Amino acid sequence: MKTINLPKILTIKWLKDAYERNRLKPNEVINEIIQRVDNDREMNIWIVPPAIKHIEFYLDRLENMNPNDTPLRGIPFAIKDNIDLINIPTTAGCSKYIYTPNENATVVQRLIQAGAIPLGKTNLDQFATGLVGTRSPYGETHNALKPELISGGSSSGSAVSVARGHAVFSLGTDTAGSGRVPAGLNRLIGLKPSFGAWPTKGVVPACQSLDCVTLFTHELDDAILIDTIVRGIDKTDPWSRDIPRQLSSISILPDKICLISDPSIEFFGPYTTEYQLGWQKTIKRIQHLNIPIEYIDGHDL
């Protein structure tokens, strides 16, 4: 197998440029990803890992795609295993629940139509309930940066797959933090769109009035591009809403940040010193950005 120079931090811009300059081909990228997944199998990132037999169809169809009409042509992505991918089992982290869908979730279908390549299904806290990444019969998903630490959840495998260079981006879900906590713990961008902005048809529900499909990337530009592709109402989805994106109305920095007052802060476990240093560095970063800090008493939270 040909060895290729594929960075661990994968972005849409970098990969598209490599394709356009004929430095890489999509099948070479997929083969390298499959090798990376095999090397990381003890990380418990995947439930249905990438396999050529599942991906070949999507590679073959790239030849007939116009790059001008397919902004994600050849871009590989991972899917949390509570989001449907046609003909691939959905488990939601529970083997007793398993079913094989005969159509894609709306968000998956829109990404595929844009040329993206679905790789497989990633591990999660069972039924997307949990913020730790340890509540899965398919194994505890380990942190991408420090495997001895938790990955965060419930979209554990989706976050770690991107952080470990298995995918350019991945889909997760978020009902109460599942798409943002693992992003923070694995040094990623975690985008949770406004409720209803991305259709949830084809997603195993946790709480339908709160569920959102979310996104993990390395760069904000990638998240913005994917949002333009996926956002939009699905008339077959009763929870879908028409919510135009209004980036120009969003303030770059908040008016203030509320933090727990120092006497209320306690850290525990073998990494207490690292946590304290991280907290102090965060405060200094906020101060460097000239964002006002309001300290609050955390005992009542």
PDB file of C-alpha atoms in Angstrom:
ATOM      1  CA  MET A   1       0.000   0.000   0.000  1.00  0.00           C
ATOM      2  CA  LYS A   2       1.275   3.453  -0.915  1.00  0.00           C
ATOM      3  CA  THR A   3       2.361   5.575   2.050  1.00  0.00           C
ATOM      4  CA  ILE A   4       0.956   9.098   1.924  1.00  0.00           C
ATOM      5  CA  ASN A   5       1.726  12.229   3.880  1.00  0.00           C
ATOM      6  CA  LEU A   6      -1.620  12.816   5.563  1.00  0.00           C
ATOM      7  CA  PRO A   7      -1.592  15.184   8.551  1.00  0.00           C
ATOM      8  CA  LYS A   8      -3.350  14.223  11.751  1.00  0.00           C
ATOM      9  CA  ILE A   9      -5.245  17.518  11.804  1.00  0.00           C
ATOM     10  CA  LEU A  10      -7.435  17.292   8.719  1.00  0.00           C
ATOM     11  CA  THR A  11      -9.348  20.251   7.322  1.00  0.00           C
ATOM     12  CA  ILE A  12     -11.597  20.684   4.310  1.00  0.00           C
ATOM     13  CA  LYS A  13      -9.420  23.385   2.775  1.00  0.00           C
ATOM     14  CA  TRP A  14      -6.213  21.339   3.092  1.00  0.00           C
ATOM     15  CA  LEU A  15      -7.728  18.181   1.644  1.00  0.00           C
ATOM     16  CA  LYS A  16      -9.511  19.929  -1.239  1.00  0.00           C
ATOM     17  CA  ASP A  17      -6.266  21.685  -2.133  1.00  0.00           C
ATOM     18  CA  ALA A  18      -4.428  18.344  -2.101  1.00  0.00           C
ATOM     19  CA  TYR A  19      -7.046  16.870  -4.444  1.00  0.00           C
ATOM     20  CA  GLU A  20      -6.949  19.847  -6.816  1.00  0.00           C
ATOM     21  CA  ARG A  21      -3.148  19.681  -7.045  1.00  0.00           C
ATOM     22  CA  ASN A  22      -3.292  15.900  -7.589  1.00  0.00           C
ATOM     23  CA  ARG A  23      -1.131  15.300  -4.530  1.00  0.00           C
ATOM     24  CA  LEU A  24      -3.711  12.908  -3.126  1.00  0.00           C
ATOM     25  CA  LYS A  25      -6.636  10.833  -4.303  1.00  0.00           C
ATOM     26  CA  PRO A  26      -9.733  10.071  -2.220  1.00  0.00           C
ATOM     27  CA  ASN A  27      -9.082   6.316  -2.212  1.00  0.00           C
ATOM     28  CA  GLU A  28      -5.563   6.925  -0.852  1.00  0.00           C
ATOM     29  CA  VAL A  29      -6.999   9.038   1.948  1.00  0.00           C
ATOM     30  CA  ILE A  30      -9.549   6.355   2.807  1.00  0.00           C
ATOM     31  CA  ASN A  31      -6.882   3.644   2.909  1.00  0.00           C
ATOM     32  CA  GLU A  32      -4.752   5.747   5.263  1.00  0.00           C
ATOM     33  CA  ILE A  33      -7.762   6.400   7.498  1.00  0.00           C
ATOM     34  CA  ILE A  34      -8.561   2.683   7.674  1.00  0.00           C
ATOM     35  CA  GLN A  35      -4.984   2.044   8.798  1.00  0.00           C
ATOM     36  CA  ARG A  36      -5.235   4.762  11.454  1.00  0.00           C
ATOM     37  CA  VAL A  37      -8.484   3.299  12.727  1.00  0.00           C
ATOM     38  CA  ASP A  38      -6.861  -0.118  12.993  1.00  0.00           C
ATOM     39  CA  ASN A  39      -3.921   1.360  14.904  1.00  0.00           C
ATOM     40  CA  ASP A  40      -6.345   3.040  17.336  1.00  0.00           C
ATOM     41  CA  ARG A  41      -8.723   0.114  17.815  1.00  0.00           C
ATOM     42  CA  GLU A  42      -8.065  -0.012  21.576  1.00  0.00           C
ATOM     43  CA  MET A  43      -9.398   3.554  21.821  1.00  0.00           C
ATOM     44  CA  ASN A  44     -12.947   2.192  21.218  1.00  0.00           C
ATOM     45  CA  ILE A  45     -13.806   5.003  18.827  1.00  0.00           C
ATOM     46  CA  TRP A  46     -15.942   3.085  16.346  1.00  0.00           C
ATOM     47  CA  ILE A  47     -18.903   0.717  16.472  1.00  0.00           C
ATOM     48  CA  VAL A  48     -18.977   0.218  12.689  1.00  0.00           C
ATOM     49  CA  PRO A  49     -15.442   1.150  11.596  1.00  0.00           C
ATOM     50  CA  PRO A  50     -14.514   2.315   8.091  1.00  0.00           C
ATOM     51  CA  ALA A  51     -14.310  -0.545   5.586  1.00  0.00           C
ATOM     52  CA  ILE A  52     -13.762  -0.437   1.833  1.00  0.00           C
ATOM     53  CA  LYS A  53     -16.799  -2.660   1.221  1.00  0.00           C
ATOM     54  CA  HIS A  54     -19.017   0.067   2.714  1.00  0.00           C
ATOM     55  CA  ILE A  55     -17.158   3.052   1.263  1.00  0.00           C
ATOM     56  CA  GLU A  56     -16.391   1.889  -2.290  1.00  0.00           C
ATOM     57  CA  PHE A  57     -19.787   3.011  -3.601  1.00  0.00           C
ATOM     58  CA  TYR A  58     -19.165   6.573  -2.410  1.00  0.00           C
ATOM     59  CA  LEU A  59     -15.660   6.605  -3.904  1.00  0.00           C
ATOM     60  CA  ASP A  60     -16.897   5.395  -7.295  1.00  0.00           C
ATOM     61  CA  ARG A  61     -19.567   8.064  -7.575  1.00  0.00           C
ATOM     62  CA  LEU A  62     -17.014  10.864  -7.132  1.00  0.00           C
ATOM     63  CA  GLU A  63     -15.894  10.425 -10.750  1.00  0.00           C
ATOM     64  CA  ASN A  64     -19.233  11.731 -12.023  1.00  0.00           C
ATOM     65  CA  MET A  65     -19.404  14.657  -9.607  1.00  0.00           C
ATOM     66  CA  ASN A  66     -18.668  18.215 -10.664  1.00  0.00           C
ATOM     67  CA  PRO A  67     -16.401  19.760  -7.991  1.00  0.00           C
ATOM     68  CA  ASN A  68     -18.139  23.107  -8.523  1.00  0.00           C
ATOM     69  CA  ASP A  69     -21.463  21.576  -7.483  1.00  0.00           C
ATOM     70  CA  THR A  70     -20.119  19.395  -4.676  1.00  0.00           C
ATOM     71  CA  PRO A  71     -18.249  21.514  -2.106  1.00  0.00           C
ATOM     72  CA  LEU A  72     -17.463  18.445   0.033  1.00  0.00           C
ATOM     73  CA  ARG A  73     -16.328  16.186  -2.795  1.00  0.00           C
ATOM     74  CA  GLY A  74     -14.080  13.477  -1.349  1.00  0.00           C
ATOM     75  CA  ILE A  75     -14.230  14.763   2.241  1.00  0.00           C
ATOM     76  CA  PRO A  76     -14.542  11.824   4.695  1.00  0.00           C
ATOM     77  CA  PHE A  77     -16.774  12.180   7.757  1.00  0.00           C
ATOM     78  CA  ALA A  78     -17.850  10.074  10.728  1.00  0.00           C
ATOM     79  CA  ILE A  79     -21.386   9.563  12.016  1.00  0.00           C
ATOM     80  CA  LYS A  80     -22.493   9.049  15.605  1.00  0.00           C
ATOM     81  CA  ASP A  81     -24.277   5.719  15.870  1.00  0.00           C
ATOM     82  CA  ASN A  82     -27.641   7.202  16.712  1.00  0.00           C
ATOM     83  CA  ILE A  83     -27.835   8.853  13.273  1.00  0.00           C
ATOM     84  CA  ASP A  84     -28.958   6.727  10.332  1.00  0.00           C
ATOM     85  CA  LEU A  85     -26.684   5.739   7.449  1.00  0.00           C
ATOM     86  CA  ILE A  86     -28.454   3.643   4.830  1.00  0.00           C
ATOM     87  CA  ASN A  87     -27.799  -0.113   5.008  1.00  0.00           C
ATOM     88  CA  ILE A  88     -25.504   0.283   8.031  1.00  0.00           C
ATOM     89  CA  PRO A  89     -26.843  -0.858  11.440  1.00  0.00           C
ATOM     90  CA  THR A  90     -27.851   1.791  13.954  1.00  0.00           C
ATOM     91  CA  THR A  91     -27.335   0.677  17.559  1.00  0.00           C
ATOM     92  CA  ALA A  92     -27.549   3.863  19.662  1.00  0.00           C
ATOM     93  CA  GLY A  93     -24.991   2.037  21.782  1.00  0.00           C
ATOM     94  CA  CYS A  94     -27.307  -0.890  22.533  1.00  0.00           C
ATOM     95  CA  SER A  95     -27.062  -4.186  20.643  1.00  0.00           C
ATOM     96  CA  LYS A  96     -30.629  -5.127  21.658  1.00  0.00           C
ATOM     97  CA  TYR A  97     -31.965  -2.005  19.952  1.00  0.00           C
ATOM     98  CA  ILE A  98     -30.158  -2.503  16.625  1.00  0.00           C
ATOM     99  CA  TYR A  99     -31.932  -1.885  13.298  1.00  0.00           C
ATOM    100  CA  THR A 100     -30.744  -1.304   9.730  1.00  0.00           C
ATOM    101  CA  PRO A 101     -32.232   1.835   8.123  1.00  0.00           C
ATOM    102  CA  ASN A 102     -33.353   1.885   4.487  1.00  0.00           C
ATOM    103  CA  GLU A 103     -32.629   5.590   4.102  1.00  0.00           C
ATOM    104  CA  ASN A 104     -30.183   8.186   5.368  1.00  0.00           C
ATOM    105  CA  ALA A 105     -30.889  10.729   8.056  1.00  0.00           C
ATOM    106  CA  THR A 106     -31.627  14.056   6.366  1.00  0.00           C
ATOM    107  CA  VAL A 107     -28.357  15.627   7.491  1.00  0.00           C
ATOM    108  CA  VAL A 108     -26.366  12.629   6.233  1.00  0.00           C
ATOM    109  CA  GLN A 109     -28.153  12.719   2.883  1.00  0.00           C
ATOM    110  CA  ARG A 110     -27.377  16.404   2.397  1.00  0.00           C
ATOM    111  CA  LEU A 111     -23.698  15.838   3.134  1.00  0.00           C
ATOM    112  CA  ILE A 112     -23.502  12.892   0.732  1.00  0.00           C
ATOM    113  CA  GLN A 113     -25.195  14.943  -1.987  1.00  0.00           C
ATOM    114  CA  ALA A 114     -22.473  17.554  -1.443  1.00  0.00           C
ATOM    115  CA  GLY A 115     -19.840  14.890  -2.154  1.00  0.00           C
ATOM    116  CA  ALA A 116     -18.827  13.895   1.376  1.00  0.00           C
ATOM    117  CA  ILE A 117     -17.836  10.281   2.072  1.00  0.00           C
ATOM    118  CA  PRO A 118     -19.475   8.571   5.082  1.00  0.00           C
ATOM    119  CA  LEU A 119     -16.910   6.404   6.848  1.00  0.00           C
ATOM    120  CA  GLY A 120     -18.863   4.481   9.469  1.00  0.00           C
ATOM    121  CA  LYS A 121     -20.595   4.766  12.831  1.00  0.00           C
ATOM    122  CA  THR A 122     -18.940   5.989  16.026  1.00  0.00           C
ATOM    123  CA  ASN A 123     -19.257   4.960  19.662  1.00  0.00           C
ATOM    124  CA  LEU A 124     -21.427   6.848  22.146  1.00  0.00           C
ATOM    125  CA  ASP A 125     -22.796   6.765  25.654  1.00  0.00           C
ATOM    126  CA  GLN A 126     -25.749   4.411  25.358  1.00  0.00           C
ATOM    127  CA  PHE A 127     -28.834   6.110  23.896  1.00  0.00           C
ATOM    128  CA  ALA A 128     -26.880   9.389  23.946  1.00  0.00           C
ATOM    129  CA  THR A 129     -27.324   9.741  27.715  1.00  0.00           C
ATOM    130  CA  GLY A 130     -24.118  10.709  29.466  1.00  0.00           C
ATOM    131  CA  LEU A 131     -21.352  13.279  29.268  1.00  0.00           C
ATOM    132  CA  VAL A 132     -18.375  11.021  29.906  1.00  0.00           C
ATOM    133  CA  GLY A 133     -17.882   8.568  27.014  1.00  0.00           C
ATOM    134  CA  THR A 134     -17.644   5.589  29.369  1.00  0.00           C
ATOM    135  CA  ARG A 135     -21.251   4.334  29.308  1.00  0.00           C
ATOM    136  CA  SER A 136     -21.087   2.070  26.256  1.00  0.00           C
ATOM    137  CA  PRO A 137     -21.130  -1.722  25.940  1.00  0.00           C
ATOM    138  CA  TYR A 138     -18.783  -1.210  22.980  1.00  0.00           C
ATOM    139  CA  GLY A 139     -16.069   0.005  25.326  1.00  0.00           C
ATOM    140  CA  GLU A 140     -14.956   3.235  26.950  1.00  0.00           C
ATOM    141  CA  THR A 141     -13.844   5.778  24.353  1.00  0.00           C
ATOM    142  CA  HIS A 142     -10.507   7.225  25.426  1.00  0.00           C
ATOM    143  CA  ASN A 143      -9.490  10.862  25.252  1.00  0.00           C
ATOM    144  CA  ALA A 144      -7.617  11.705  22.038  1.00  0.00           C
ATOM    145  CA  LEU A 145      -4.998  13.791  23.847  1.00  0.00           C
ATOM    146  CA  LYS A 146      -4.547  11.727  27.013  1.00  0.00           C
ATOM    147  CA  PRO A 147      -6.012   8.220  26.655  1.00  0.00           C
ATOM    148  CA  GLU A 148      -6.084   7.766  30.432  1.00  0.00           C
ATOM    149  CA  LEU A 149      -8.690  10.542  30.682  1.00  0.00           C
ATOM    150  CA  ILE A 150     -12.350  10.500  29.665  1.00  0.00           C
ATOM    151  CA  SER A 151     -13.293  11.613  26.169  1.00  0.00           C
ATOM    152  CA  GLY A 152     -16.502  13.308  27.196  1.00  0.00           C
ATOM    153  CA  GLY A 153     -19.849  12.298  25.784  1.00  0.00           C
ATOM    154  CA  SER A 154     -22.212  11.324  24.689  1.00  0.00           C
ATOM    155  CA  SER A 155     -20.731  11.948  21.215  1.00  0.00           C
ATOM    156  CA  SER A 156     -17.457  10.420  22.355  1.00  0.00           C
ATOM    157  CA  GLY A 157     -16.453   8.485  19.252  1.00  0.00           C
ATOM    158  CA  SER A 158     -17.383  11.303  16.907  1.00  0.00           C
ATOM    159  CA  ALA A 159     -15.158  13.772  18.739  1.00  0.00           C
ATOM    160  CA  VAL A 160     -12.191  11.436  19.104  1.00  0.00           C
ATOM    161  CA  SER A 161     -12.417  10.281  15.475  1.00  0.00           C
ATOM    162  CA  VAL A 162     -11.765  13.840  14.308  1.00  0.00           C
ATOM    163  CA  ALA A 163      -9.144  14.548  16.957  1.00  0.00           C
ATOM    164  CA  ARG A 164      -7.221  11.379  16.010  1.00  0.00           C
ATOM    165  CA  GLY A 165      -7.267  12.123  12.283  1.00  0.00           C
ATOM    166  CA  HIS A 166      -9.796   9.462  11.310  1.00  0.00           C
ATOM    167  CA  ALA A 167     -12.160  12.000   9.750  1.00  0.00           C
ATOM    168  CA  VAL A 168     -12.177  15.605   8.588  1.00  0.00           C
ATOM    169  CA  PHE A 169     -15.423  16.222  10.470  1.00  0.00           C
ATOM    170  CA  SER A 170     -18.054  14.224  12.268  1.00  0.00           C
ATOM    171  CA  LEU A 171     -21.693  14.363  13.254  1.00  0.00           C
ATOM    172  CA  GLY A 172     -22.811  14.109  16.855  1.00  0.00           C
ATOM    173  CA  THR A 173     -25.961  14.966  18.754  1.00  0.00           C
ATOM    174  CA  ASP A 174     -26.616  17.286  21.657  1.00  0.00           C
ATOM    175  CA  THR A 175     -29.539  17.226  24.068  1.00  0.00           C
ATOM    176  CA  ALA A 176     -27.768  18.599  27.152  1.00  0.00           C
ATOM    177  CA  GLY A 177     -24.110  19.013  26.216  1.00  0.00           C
ATOM    178  CA  SER A 178     -23.302  15.834  24.272  1.00  0.00           C
ATOM    179  CA  GLY A 179     -21.916  17.720  21.292  1.00  0.00           C
ATOM    180  CA  ARG A 180     -20.005  20.387  23.190  1.00  0.00           C
ATOM    181  CA  VAL A 181     -18.412  18.618  26.158  1.00  0.00           C
ATOM    182  CA  PRO A 182     -16.381  16.139  24.056  1.00  0.00           C
ATOM    183  CA  ALA A 183     -15.347  18.966  21.736  1.00  0.00           C
ATOM    184  CA  GLY A 184     -13.858  20.848  24.658  1.00  0.00           C
ATOM    185  CA  LEU A 185     -12.122  17.779  26.092  1.00  0.00           C
ATOM    186  CA  ASN A 186     -10.530  16.874  22.749  1.00  0.00           C
ATOM    187  CA  ARG A 187      -9.521  20.366  21.582  1.00  0.00           C
ATOM    188  CA  LEU A 188     -12.078  20.675  18.781  1.00  0.00           C
ATOM    189  CA  ILE A 189     -14.683  23.064  17.450  1.00  0.00           C
ATOM    190  CA  GLY A 190     -18.095  21.873  18.615  1.00  0.00           C
ATOM    191  CA  LEU A 191     -21.072  23.436  16.816  1.00  0.00           C
ATOM    192  CA  LYS A 192     -24.584  23.072  18.175  1.00  0.00           C
ATOM    193  CA  PRO A 193     -27.018  24.781  15.769  1.00  0.00           C
ATOM    194  CA  SER A 194     -30.186  26.434  16.988  1.00  0.00           C
ATOM    195  CA  PHE A 195     -32.880  23.871  17.730  1.00  0.00           C
ATOM    196  CA  GLY A 196     -34.561  22.834  14.478  1.00  0.00           C
ATOM    197  CA  ALA A 197     -32.043  24.531  12.190  1.00  0.00           C
ATOM    198  CA  TRP A 198     -30.642  21.120  11.228  1.00  0.00           C
ATOM    199  CA  PRO A 199     -33.266  18.402  10.658  1.00  0.00           C
ATOM    200  CA  THR A 200     -33.288  15.503  13.109  1.00  0.00           C
ATOM    201  CA  LYS A 201     -35.201  13.052  10.935  1.00  0.00           C
ATOM    202  CA  GLY A 202     -33.316   9.759  11.051  1.00  0.00           C
ATOM    203  CA  VAL A 203     -31.888  10.395  14.524  1.00  0.00           C
ATOM    204  CA  VAL A 204     -32.681   8.127  17.475  1.00  0.00           C
ATOM    205  CA  PRO A 205     -34.432  10.493  19.905  1.00  0.00           C
ATOM    206  CA  ALA A 206     -33.258  11.203  23.429  1.00  0.00           C
ATOM    207  CA  CYS A 207     -35.625  14.138  23.980  1.00  0.00           C
ATOM    208  CA  GLN A 208     -37.154  15.314  20.722  1.00  0.00           C
ATOM    209  CA  SER A 209     -37.962  18.794  21.989  1.00  0.00           C
ATOM    210  CA  LEU A 210     -34.259  19.361  22.739  1.00  0.00           C
ATOM    211  CA  ASP A 211     -32.298  17.078  20.386  1.00  0.00           C
ATOM    212  CA  CYS A 212     -29.924  18.704  17.901  1.00  0.00           C
ATOM    213  CA  VAL A 213     -27.506  17.203  15.397  1.00  0.00           C
ATOM    214  CA  THR A 214     -24.081  18.703  16.039  1.00  0.00           C
ATOM    215  CA  LEU A 215     -20.691  18.962  14.398  1.00  0.00           C
ATOM    216  CA  PHE A 216     -17.025  18.413  15.265  1.00  0.00           C
ATOM    217  CA  THR A 217     -14.250  20.060  13.237  1.00  0.00           C
ATOM    218  CA  HIS A 218     -10.745  21.418  13.693  1.00  0.00           C
ATOM    219  CA  GLU A 219     -11.532  24.816  12.159  1.00  0.00           C
ATOM    220  CA  LEU A 220     -14.445  27.219  12.434  1.00  0.00           C
ATOM    221  CA  ASP A 221     -14.415  27.794   8.659  1.00  0.00           C
ATOM    222  CA  ASP A 222     -15.164  24.102   8.152  1.00  0.00           C
ATOM    223  CA  ALA A 223     -18.078  24.286  10.569  1.00  0.00           C
ATOM    224  CA  ILE A 224     -19.497  27.328   8.777  1.00  0.00           C
ATOM    225  CA  LEU A 225     -19.254  25.635   5.371  1.00  0.00           C
ATOM    226  CA  ILE A 226     -20.964  22.477   6.585  1.00  0.00           C
ATOM    227  CA  ASP A 227     -23.679  24.537   8.235  1.00  0.00           C
ATOM    228  CA  THR A 228     -24.489  26.184   4.886  1.00  0.00           C
ATOM    229  CA  ILE A 229     -24.944  22.723   3.371  1.00  0.00           C
ATOM    230  CA  VAL A 230     -26.969  21.067   6.130  1.00  0.00           C
ATOM    231  CA  ARG A 231     -29.072  23.958   7.442  1.00  0.00           C
ATOM    232  CA  GLY A 232     -32.601  24.212   6.087  1.00  0.00           C
ATOM    233  CA  ILE A 233     -36.103  23.010   6.719  1.00  0.00           C
ATOM    234  CA  ASP A 234     -37.153  19.417   6.059  1.00  0.00           C
ATOM    235  CA  LYS A 235     -40.909  19.387   5.491  1.00  0.00           C
ATOM    236  CA  THR A 236     -41.076  15.718   6.496  1.00  0.00           C
ATOM    237  CA  ASP A 237     -39.559  16.512   9.910  1.00  0.00           C
ATOM    238  CA  PRO A 238     -42.058  18.019  12.390  1.00  0.00           C
ATOM    239  CA  TRP A 239     -39.214  19.440  14.513  1.00  0.00           C
ATOM    240  CA  SER A 240     -37.474  21.165  11.609  1.00  0.00           C
ATOM    241  CA  ARG A 241     -37.614  24.958  11.453  1.00  0.00           C
ATOM    242  CA  ASP A 242     -36.561  27.581   8.938  1.00  0.00           C
ATOM    243  CA  ILE A 243     -33.841  29.466  10.800  1.00  0.00           C
ATOM    244  CA  PRO A 244     -31.632  31.599   8.538  1.00  0.00           C
ATOM    245  CA  ARG A 245     -28.031  31.911   9.628  1.00  0.00           C
ATOM    246  CA  GLN A 246     -27.127  35.439  10.712  1.00  0.00           C
ATOM    247  CA  LEU A 247     -23.412  35.464  11.406  1.00  0.00           C
ATOM    248  CA  SER A 248     -23.163  39.221  10.910  1.00  0.00           C
ATOM    249  CA  SER A 249     -25.418  39.814  13.912  1.00  0.00           C
ATOM    250  CA  ILE A 250     -23.280  37.728  16.266  1.00  0.00           C
ATOM    251  CA  SER A 251     -20.865  39.594  18.514  1.00  0.00           C
ATOM    252  CA  ILE A 252     -17.340  38.216  18.262  1.00  0.00           C
ATOM    253  CA  LEU A 253     -16.806  38.485  22.017  1.00  0.00           C
ATOM    254  CA  PRO A 254     -19.338  38.333  24.860  1.00  0.00           C
ATOM    255  CA  ASP A 255     -20.151  41.378  26.985  1.00  0.00           C
ATOM    256  CA  LYS A 256     -18.961  39.493  30.063  1.00  0.00           C
ATOM    257  CA  ILE A 257     -18.161  36.020  31.377  1.00  0.00           C
ATOM    258  CA  CYS A 258     -19.436  34.694  34.701  1.00  0.00           C
ATOM    259  CA  LEU A 259     -17.041  32.489  36.670  1.00  0.00           C
ATOM    260  CA  ILE A 260     -17.305  30.732  40.002  1.00  0.00           C
ATOM    261  CA  SER A 261     -15.498  32.683  42.708  1.00  0.00           C
ATOM    262  CA  ASP A 262     -12.102  31.253  43.677  1.00  0.00           C
ATOM    263  CA  PRO A 263     -13.057  30.046  47.187  1.00  0.00           C
ATOM    264  CA  SER A 264     -15.764  27.858  45.596  1.00  0.00           C
ATOM    265  CA  ILE A 265     -13.399  26.139  43.164  1.00  0.00           C
ATOM    266  CA  GLU A 266     -12.212  22.660  44.084  1.00  0.00           C
ATOM    267  CA  PHE A 267     -10.427  20.143  41.876  1.00  0.00           C
ATOM    268  CA  PHE A 268     -10.108  16.443  42.582  1.00  0.00           C
ATOM    269  CA  GLY A 269      -8.230  13.382  41.422  1.00  0.00           C
ATOM    270  CA  PRO A 270      -4.677  12.686  40.258  1.00  0.00           C
ATOM    271  CA  TYR A 271      -4.640  15.673  37.888  1.00  0.00           C
ATOM    272  CA  THR A 272      -5.562  18.335  40.445  1.00  0.00           C
ATOM    273  CA  THR A 273      -2.452  20.417  39.724  1.00  0.00           C
ATOM    274  CA  GLU A 274      -3.038  20.327  35.952  1.00  0.00           C
ATOM    275  CA  TYR A 275      -6.681  21.333  36.429  1.00  0.00           C
ATOM    276  CA  GLN A 276      -5.714  24.277  38.627  1.00  0.00           C
ATOM    277  CA  LEU A 277      -3.117  25.461  36.120  1.00  0.00           C
ATOM    278  CA  GLY A 278      -5.618  25.106  33.290  1.00  0.00           C
ATOM    279  CA  TRP A 279      -8.171  27.158  35.205  1.00  0.00           C
ATOM    280  CA  GLN A 280      -5.648  29.913  35.864  1.00  0.00           C
ATOM    281  CA  LYS A 281      -4.528  29.957  32.217  1.00  0.00           C
ATOM    282  CA  THR A 282      -8.145  30.276  31.115  1.00  0.00           C
ATOM    283  CA  ILE A 283      -8.710  33.275  33.374  1.00  0.00           C
ATOM    284  CA  LYS A 284      -5.560  34.947  32.046  1.00  0.00           C
ATOM    285  CA  ARG A 285      -6.722  34.325  28.484  1.00  0.00           C
ATOM    286  CA  ILE A 286     -10.090  35.935  29.199  1.00  0.00           C
ATOM    287  CA  GLN A 287      -8.363  38.922  30.768  1.00  0.00           C
ATOM    288  CA  HIS A 288      -6.019  39.192  27.770  1.00  0.00           C
ATOM    289  CA  LEU A 289      -9.091  39.481  25.531  1.00  0.00           C
ATOM    290  CA  ASN A 290     -10.378  42.343  27.737  1.00  0.00           C
ATOM    291  CA  ILE A 291     -13.608  40.513  28.511  1.00  0.00           C
ATOM    292  CA  PRO A 292     -15.097  41.598  31.862  1.00  0.00           C
ATOM    293  CA  ILE A 293     -15.312  38.786  34.427  1.00  0.00           C
ATOM    294  CA  GLU A 294     -18.159  38.627  36.940  1.00  0.00           C
ATOM    295  CA  TYR A 295     -17.483  36.254  39.829  1.00  0.00           C
ATOM    296  CA  ILE A 296     -20.473  34.471  41.306  1.00  0.00           C
ATOM    297  CA  ASP A 297     -21.027  32.209  44.312  1.00  0.00           C
ATOM    298  CA  GLY A 298     -21.357  28.682  42.981  1.00  0.00           C
ATOM    299  CA  HIS A 299     -22.802  27.032  46.086  1.00  0.00           C
ATOM    300  CA  ASP A 300     -26.382  27.498  44.915  1.00  0.00           C
ATOM    301  CA  LEU A 301     -25.798  26.124  41.404  1.00  0.00           C
TER     302      LEU A 301
END
